[in-house]
Amino acid sequence: MTFRAPVRDIAFALNVAGHGDLVETSFPDLDADTVTAVLEAAGAFTTGVLAPLNWTGDQEGARHADNKVTAAPGFADAYRAFAQQGWNSLAAEPEHGGQGLPKAMELAVFEMVHAANMAFGLCPMLTQAAIEALTLHGTERQKRLVLPRLVSGEWTGTMNLTEPQAGSDLAALTTRAEPDGNGGYRLYGQKIFITWGDHDAADNICHLVLARLPNAPPGVKGISLFLATKRAVLDDGALGEANGLWAASIEHKLGIHASPTCVMMFEGAKAELVGELNQGLAHMFVMMNAARLQVGVEGVGIAERAFQQALAYAQDRTQGKSAWGGASPAPIYDHPDVRRTLMLMKAKIEAARGICFMTGVLADQARLAPDPAARASAKARQELLTPIAKAWSTDVGVEVASLGVQVHGGMGFIEETGAAQHYRDARIGPIYEGTNGIQALDLAGRKLGMAEGAVMDALCAEMAMTAETLAARQDLAEAGQRLAEGVRALEAATDWLLNNRGTPSAAGATPYLKLAGDVIGGFVLGRQALAASGSDDPWMQARLPLARLYAGQVLAGAPGLVAAVTQGAADLEAVSAAALAG
């Protein structure tokens, strides 16, 4: 169950995603040597400090007693080391104590964190989302007293959305906020599934809570966002008394056992308004969109961890004869289907990594590009790619972790090998921060409708050009042909969705997202193969067969997905639940 942070893979994927150009144009004080040093230091920390806690954290988990949560053994010390070394502040604004590095670099570091210890990574991941929300919508007091401590990692942040009767339907939430007569509010209600809602790893926890005032409009239009801290924050920044909120319990989950998923009770908890009244959902979406990209990276990380373990096992486990000669019994890596499985796992990881990093680079360009048109273009493509990065990458996380169990055979089903933990941990990714079905609806609806499909059209045109470049090369011609076919399939599916909005497009949304992810993943691998072309380094040379394998195993199926997208909803409407039950 050893882990090695994939620093070289990450650095390569960043550069192909455009990070080098981004640094040159928008971060003049940052050079390639510093980028390399940051990634290598992150690799050392995640490999040496976080990875060894992954198995014990899963086995022992967080503990709850007397309405308080104790982190899994070793986690509190590891978190304090994480914060002290500055890993929490990478991309935050310098005016709030951050280092001002690119968002894409932060994503790269967090991929290593999630790969080393996914349950640990969820804590600073939610803090990053809280930082983004307060940076944009916090009051001057919140930016002065709270934001710097979140940036430093001295305090941690959470999102409080879900209630027992209100899952994804936030219009149904009932947590109420009552004015206290002094400019503040008191919160009353219950929130569930609150990741790292309580723990002993930091001095204070900053809860961002959705609630409604007694006279607020019904539905989502009456939701406001509030900040309620575990301990009061006095005007001089010192910590005061405990607030009226606590963890009533922690959930017993399929995986991520070391991440305390709390039921939070608010009984007159003191709170401050964040942003404007009745605009809470819009403000919270700042957190959710930041977390969605982070969850996509989380899918990449857990897939990487599962792949590394499966590859090591395949080289150690001997059985049968090698398909390519050599000793007998041979490592199972020398069996064609096992090697195909491992190469497909690797190719999908690289594709998902590239999609996430591309989206991260676009997020930086949307803030920092030199002219307004470039910023607007980057922002539009970032918004288009975010649901794909989140959903497709977390689906890859589950698939690769499942294949990792398969490579282990029967030993993968035994907990002691650790392969099962990665599969259990990965399964939450497609559920987090808006299920992947919700991401698909967002993509097929609002995101695809931006400029009547022009944003996706521009991406397809760029991918078609890459397909032409690949097809012109003898060693990548088939990959180019398959990518071109995939782009045409994506264009056809896009046109159909734009012409059949409403229920028909909703019915085809999930296969459409898969189609988009599959094709964009092939585009990423094609660009990587072109970047590696001509090198005599075996590690670089491997990028070409990975792109060709992906083209044959994944892109070849893209035209068939068009039928799933365009099937419509008539058959769905025709069959009742009673008919399915029999």
mmCIF file with all atom_site columns, C-alpha atoms in Angstrom, residues 292 384 386-388 390-392 395 430 433-448 497 505-516:
data_model
loop_
_atom_site.group_PDB
_atom_site.id
_atom_site.type_symbol
_atom_site.label_atom_id
_atom_site.label_alt_id
_atom_site.label_comp_id
_atom_site.label_asym_id
_atom_site.label_entity_id
_atom_site.label_seq_id
_atom_site.pdbx_PDB_ins_code
_atom_site.Cartn_x
_atom_site.Cartn_y
_atom_site.Cartn_z
_atom_site.occupancy
_atom_site.B_iso_or_equiv
_atom_site.pdbx_formal_charge
_atom_site.auth_seq_id
_atom_site.auth_comp_id
_atom_site.auth_asym_id
_atom_site.auth_atom_id
_atom_site.pdbx_PDB_model_num
ATOM 1  C CA . ARG A 1 292 ? -16.763 20.834 -7.707  1.00 0.00 ? 292 ARG A CA 1
ATOM 2  C CA . LEU A 1 384 ? -18.509 24.611 -19.659 1.00 0.00 ? 384 LEU A CA 1
ATOM 3  C CA . THR A 1 386 ? -16.472 22.424 -14.691 1.00 0.00 ? 386 THR A CA 1
ATOM 4  C CA . PRO A 1 387 ? -19.357 19.902 -14.637 1.00 0.00 ? 387 PRO A CA 1
ATOM 5  C CA . ILE A 1 388 ? -17.341 17.611 -16.939 1.00 0.00 ? 388 ILE A CA 1
ATOM 6  C CA . LYS A 1 390 ? -16.268 17.085 -11.672 1.00 0.00 ? 390 LYS A CA 1
ATOM 7  C CA . ALA A 1 391 ? -18.488 14.302 -12.979 1.00 0.00 ? 391 ALA A CA 1
ATOM 8  C CA . TRP A 1 392 ? -16.328 12.553 -15.562 1.00 0.00 ? 392 TRP A CA 1
ATOM 9  C CA . ASP A 1 395 ? -16.641 8.476  -12.516 1.00 0.00 ? 395 ASP A CA 1
ATOM 10 C CA . PRO A 1 430 ? -19.948 11.114 -7.920  1.00 0.00 ? 430 PRO A CA 1
ATOM 11 C CA . GLU A 1 433 ? -21.221 18.760 -4.464  1.00 0.00 ? 433 GLU A CA 1
ATOM 12 C CA . GLY A 1 434 ? -24.200 18.032 -6.680  1.00 0.00 ? 434 GLY A CA 1
ATOM 13 C CA . THR A 1 435 ? -24.515 14.466 -7.912  1.00 0.00 ? 435 THR A CA 1
ATOM 14 C CA . ASN A 1 436 ? -23.130 13.634 -11.323 1.00 0.00 ? 436 ASN A CA 1
ATOM 15 C CA . GLY A 1 437 ? -26.690 13.536 -12.652 1.00 0.00 ? 437 GLY A CA 1
ATOM 16 C CA . ILE A 1 438 ? -27.076 17.157 -11.558 1.00 0.00 ? 438 ILE A CA 1
ATOM 17 C CA . GLN A 1 439 ? -23.758 18.008 -13.226 1.00 0.00 ? 439 GLN A CA 1
ATOM 18 C CA . ALA A 1 440 ? -25.044 16.411 -16.429 1.00 0.00 ? 440 ALA A CA 1
ATOM 19 C CA . LEU A 1 441 ? -28.256 18.446 -16.287 1.00 0.00 ? 441 LEU A CA 1
ATOM 20 C CA . ASP A 1 442 ? -26.220 21.604 -15.741 1.00 0.00 ? 442 ASP A CA 1
ATOM 21 C CA . LEU A 1 443 ? -24.022 20.786 -18.733 1.00 0.00 ? 443 LEU A CA 1
ATOM 22 C CA . ALA A 1 444 ? -26.852 19.827 -21.098 1.00 0.00 ? 444 ALA A CA 1
ATOM 23 C CA . GLY A 1 445 ? -28.967 22.759 -20.001 1.00 0.00 ? 445 GLY A CA 1
ATOM 24 C CA . ARG A 1 446 ? -27.440 26.004 -18.804 1.00 0.00 ? 446 ARG A CA 1
ATOM 25 C CA . LYS A 1 447 ? -23.804 25.435 -19.834 1.00 0.00 ? 447 LYS A CA 1
ATOM 26 C CA . LEU A 1 448 ? -24.552 24.112 -23.305 1.00 0.00 ? 448 LEU A CA 1
ATOM 27 C CA . LEU A 1 497 ? -29.827 18.718 -27.364 1.00 0.00 ? 497 LEU A CA 1
ATOM 28 C CA . SER A 1 505 ? -32.489 16.774 -23.232 1.00 0.00 ? 505 SER A CA 1
ATOM 29 C CA . ALA A 1 506 ? -32.705 15.950 -19.525 1.00 0.00 ? 506 ALA A CA 1
ATOM 30 C CA . ALA A 1 507 ? -33.124 12.271 -20.406 1.00 0.00 ? 507 ALA A CA 1
ATOM 31 C CA . GLY A 1 508 ? -29.963 12.364 -22.514 1.00 0.00 ? 508 GLY A CA 1
ATOM 32 C CA . ALA A 1 509 ? -27.885 14.513 -20.190 1.00 0.00 ? 509 ALA A CA 1
ATOM 33 C CA . THR A 1 510 ? -25.840 11.798 -18.477 1.00 0.00 ? 510 THR A CA 1
ATOM 34 C CA . PRO A 1 511 ? -24.761 9.999  -21.671 1.00 0.00 ? 511 PRO A CA 1
ATOM 35 C CA . TYR A 1 512 ? -23.994 13.421 -23.144 1.00 0.00 ? 512 TYR A CA 1
ATOM 36 C CA . LEU A 1 513 ? -21.646 14.254 -20.286 1.00 0.00 ? 513 LEU A CA 1
ATOM 37 C CA . LYS A 1 514 ? -19.927 10.885 -20.720 1.00 0.00 ? 514 LYS A CA 1
ATOM 38 C CA . LEU A 1 515 ? -19.582 11.513 -24.440 1.00 0.00 ? 515 LEU A CA 1
ATOM 39 C CA . ALA A 1 516 ? -18.125 14.974 -23.823 1.00 0.00 ? 516 ALA A CA 1
#
